[in-house]
mmCIF file with all atom_site columns, C-alpha atoms in Angstrom:
data_model
loop_
_atom_site.group_PDB
_atom_site.id
_atom_site.type_symbol
_atom_site.label_atom_id
_atom_site.label_alt_id
_atom_site.label_comp_id
_atom_site.label_asym_id
_atom_site.label_entity_id
_atom_site.label_seq_id
_atom_site.pdbx_PDB_ins_code
_atom_site.Cartn_x
_atom_site.Cartn_y
_atom_site.Cartn_z
_atom_site.occupancy
_atom_site.B_iso_or_equiv
_atom_site.pdbx_formal_charge
_atom_site.auth_seq_id
_atom_site.auth_comp_id
_atom_site.auth_asym_id
_atom_site.auth_atom_id
_atom_site.pdbx_PDB_model_num
ATOM 1  C CA . ASP A 1 1  ? -6.228  3.096   7.833   1.00 53.00 ? 16 ASP A CA 1
ATOM 2  C CA . SER A 1 2  ? -3.336  4.680   5.988   1.00 59.00 ? 17 SER A CA 1
ATOM 3  C CA . ASP A 1 3  ? -4.169  8.133   7.368   1.00 70.00 ? 18 ASP A CA 1
ATOM 4  C CA . ARG A 1 4  ? -3.981  6.915   10.959  1.00 78.00 ? 19 ARG A CA 1
ATOM 5  C CA . GLY A 1 5  ? -1.130  4.426   10.571  1.00 77.00 ? 20 GLY A CA 1
ATOM 6  C CA . PHE A 1 6  ? -2.934  1.421   12.022  1.00 83.00 ? 21 PHE A CA 1
ATOM 7  C CA . TYR A 1 7  ? -5.676  -1.020  11.095  1.00 83.00 ? 22 TYR A CA 1
ATOM 8  C CA . ILE A 1 8  ? -9.231  -0.490  12.321  1.00 89.00 ? 23 ILE A CA 1
ATOM 9  C CA . PRO A 1 9  ? -11.542 -3.525  12.119  1.00 90.00 ? 24 PRO A CA 1
ATOM 10 C CA . ILE A 1 10 ? -14.911 -2.851  10.531  1.00 92.00 ? 25 ILE A CA 1
ATOM 11 C CA . THR A 1 11 ? -16.523 -6.038  11.841  1.00 93.00 ? 26 THR A CA 1
ATOM 12 C CA . GLU A 1 12 ? -15.771 -8.515  14.606  1.00 93.00 ? 27 GLU A CA 1
ATOM 13 C CA . TYR A 1 13 ? -14.500 -10.919 11.933  1.00 92.00 ? 28 TYR A CA 1
ATOM 14 C CA . GLY A 1 14 ? -11.656 -8.521  11.177  1.00 92.00 ? 29 GLY A CA 1
ATOM 15 C CA . ARG A 1 15 ? -10.702 -7.786  14.784  1.00 95.00 ? 30 ARG A CA 1
ATOM 16 C CA . LEU A 1 16 ? -8.203  -10.668 15.119  1.00 94.00 ? 31 LEU A CA 1
ATOM 17 C CA . ASP A 1 17 ? -6.409  -9.692  11.919  1.00 91.00 ? 32 ASP A CA 1
ATOM 18 C CA . ALA A 1 18 ? -6.346  -6.009  12.829  1.00 90.00 ? 33 ALA A CA 1
ATOM 19 C CA . ASP A 1 19 ? -5.003  -6.795  16.300  1.00 92.00 ? 34 ASP A CA 1
ATOM 20 C CA . TYR A 1 20 ? -2.281  -9.005  14.809  1.00 91.00 ? 35 TYR A CA 1
ATOM 21 C CA . TRP A 1 21 ? -1.202  -6.352  12.303  1.00 86.00 ? 36 TRP A CA 1
ATOM 22 C CA . ASN A 1 22 ? -1.315  -3.526  14.835  1.00 88.00 ? 37 ASN A CA 1
ATOM 23 C CA . ASN A 1 23 ? 0.743   -5.502  17.373  1.00 92.00 ? 38 ASN A CA 1
ATOM 24 C CA . ASN A 1 24 ? 3.421   -6.444  14.834  1.00 89.00 ? 39 ASN A CA 1
ATOM 25 C CA . PRO A 1 25 ? 4.888   -3.222  13.443  1.00 84.00 ? 40 PRO A CA 1
ATOM 26 C CA . ASP A 1 26 ? 7.275   -5.144  11.185  1.00 88.00 ? 41 ASP A CA 1
ATOM 27 C CA . VAL A 1 27 ? 4.287   -6.595  9.295   1.00 81.00 ? 42 VAL A CA 1
ATOM 28 C CA . LEU A 1 28 ? 2.866   -3.107  8.821   1.00 79.00 ? 43 LEU A CA 1
ATOM 29 C CA . GLU A 1 29 ? 6.208   -1.714  7.688   1.00 84.00 ? 44 GLU A CA 1
ATOM 30 C CA . ARG A 1 30 ? 6.701   -4.559  5.210   1.00 85.00 ? 45 ARG A CA 1
ATOM 31 C CA . ALA A 1 31 ? 3.256   -3.910  3.709   1.00 79.00 ? 46 ALA A CA 1
ATOM 32 C CA . ARG A 1 32 ? 4.017   -0.203  3.332   1.00 79.00 ? 47 ARG A CA 1
ATOM 33 C CA . ALA A 1 33 ? 7.345   -0.989  1.689   1.00 83.00 ? 48 ALA A CA 1
ATOM 34 C CA . GLU A 1 34 ? 5.620   -3.267  -0.822  1.00 81.00 ? 49 GLU A CA 1
ATOM 35 C CA . VAL A 1 35 ? 3.218   -0.470  -1.751  1.00 77.00 ? 50 VAL A CA 1
ATOM 36 C CA . GLU A 1 36 ? 6.159   1.829   -2.399  1.00 77.00 ? 51 GLU A CA 1
ATOM 37 C CA . ARG A 1 37 ? 8.097   -0.822  -4.310  1.00 77.00 ? 52 ARG A CA 1
ATOM 38 C CA . VAL A 1 38 ? 5.336   -2.370  -6.423  1.00 76.00 ? 53 VAL A CA 1
ATOM 39 C CA . CYS A 1 39 ? 2.056   -0.507  -6.471  1.00 75.00 ? 54 CYS A CA 1
ATOM 40 C CA . LYS A 1 40 ? 3.170   3.074   -7.025  1.00 74.00 ? 55 LYS A CA 1
ATOM 41 C CA . HIS A 1 41 ? 5.685   2.055   -9.662  1.00 73.00 ? 56 HIS A CA 1
ATOM 42 C CA . ASN A 1 42 ? 3.153   -0.020  -11.604 1.00 74.00 ? 57 ASN A CA 1
ATOM 43 C CA . TYR A 1 43 ? 0.484   2.661   -11.302 1.00 72.00 ? 58 TYR A CA 1
ATOM 44 C CA . GLN A 1 44 ? 2.690   5.079   -13.218 1.00 75.00 ? 59 GLN A CA 1
ATOM 45 C CA . ILE A 1 45 ? 3.212   2.497   -15.948 1.00 75.00 ? 60 ILE A CA 1
ATOM 46 C CA . PHE A 1 46 ? -0.432  1.450   -16.346 1.00 75.00 ? 61 PHE A CA 1
ATOM 47 C CA . GLU A 1 47 ? -2.165  4.760   -15.635 1.00 74.00 ? 62 GLU A CA 1
ATOM 48 C CA . PRO A 1 48 ? -2.466  5.917   -19.287 1.00 70.00 ? 63 PRO A CA 1
ATOM 49 C CA . THR A 1 49 ? -3.985  2.603   -20.385 1.00 74.00 ? 64 THR A CA 1
ATOM 50 C CA . ALA A 1 50 ? -6.351  2.426   -17.435 1.00 71.00 ? 65 ALA A CA 1
ATOM 51 C CA . ILE A 1 51 ? -7.652  5.940   -18.025 1.00 69.00 ? 66 ILE A CA 1
ATOM 52 C CA . GLU A 1 52 ? -8.302  5.244   -21.720 1.00 66.00 ? 67 GLU A CA 1
ATOM 53 C CA . ARG A 1 53 ? -10.451 2.198   -20.852 1.00 59.00 ? 68 ARG A CA 1
ATOM 54 C CA . LYS A 1 54 ? -12.959 4.108   -18.717 1.00 55.00 ? 69 LYS A CA 1
#
Protein backbone atom coordinates (compact mmCIF):
# COMPACT_ATOMS: atom_id res chain seq x y z
CA ASP A 1 0.00 0.00 0.00
CA SER A 2 1.69 3.19 -1.11
CA ASP A 3 -0.04 5.21 1.62
CA ARG A 4 1.30 2.95 4.36
CA GLY A 5 4.71 2.20 2.87
CA PHE A 6 4.45 -1.58 2.98
CA TYR A 7 2.65 -4.41 1.21
CA ILE A 8 -0.53 -5.89 2.67
CA PRO A 9 -1.58 -9.29 1.28
CA ILE A 10 -5.21 -9.53 0.24
CA THR A 11 -5.26 -13.34 0.15
CA GLU A 12 -3.12 -16.11 1.59
CA TYR A 13 -1.63 -16.60 -1.89
CA GLY A 14 -0.06 -13.15 -1.66
CA ARG A 15 1.27 -13.48 1.88
CA LEU A 16 4.65 -14.97 0.89
CA ASP A 17 5.29 -12.23 -1.66
CA ALA A 18 4.19 -9.48 0.71
CA ASP A 19 6.40 -10.86 3.48
CA TYR A 20 9.38 -11.02 1.11
CA TRP A 21 8.89 -7.44 -0.09
CA ASN A 22 8.28 -6.08 3.40
CA ASN A 23 11.38 -7.81 4.80
CA ASN A 24 13.65 -6.55 2.01
CA PRO A 25 13.53 -2.75 2.05
CA ASP A 26 15.95 -2.52 -0.88
CA VAL A 27 13.37 -4.27 -3.11
CA LEU A 28 10.72 -1.78 -2.02
CA GLU A 29 13.03 1.18 -2.58
CA ARG A 30 14.01 -0.06 -6.04
CA ALA A 31 10.33 -0.39 -7.01
CA ARG A 32 9.61 3.15 -5.82
CA ALA A 33 12.59 4.48 -7.75
CA GLU A 34 11.34 2.80 -10.93
CA VAL A 35 7.95 4.48 -10.51
CA GLU A 36 9.67 7.85 -10.23
CA ARG A 37 12.01 7.15 -13.15
CA VAL A 38 9.63 5.50 -15.62
CA CYS A 39 5.96 5.72 -14.77
CA LYS A 40 5.56 9.36 -13.80
CA HIS A 41 7.69 10.53 -16.71
CA ASN A 42 5.74 8.47 -19.25
CA TYR A 43 2.41 9.49 -17.76
CA GLN A 44 3.15 13.12 -18.56
CA ILE A 45 4.01 12.20 -22.14
CA PHE A 46 0.99 9.97 -22.81
CA GLU A 47 -1.64 11.75 -20.72
CA PRO A 48 -3.07 13.94 -23.53
CA THR A 49 -3.47 10.96 -25.87
CA ALA A 50 -4.97 8.74 -23.19
CA ILE A 51 -7.54 11.35 -22.20
CA GLU A 52 -8.63 11.87 -25.82
CA ARG A 53 -9.31 8.13 -26.24
CA LYS A 54 -11.85 7.89 -23.42
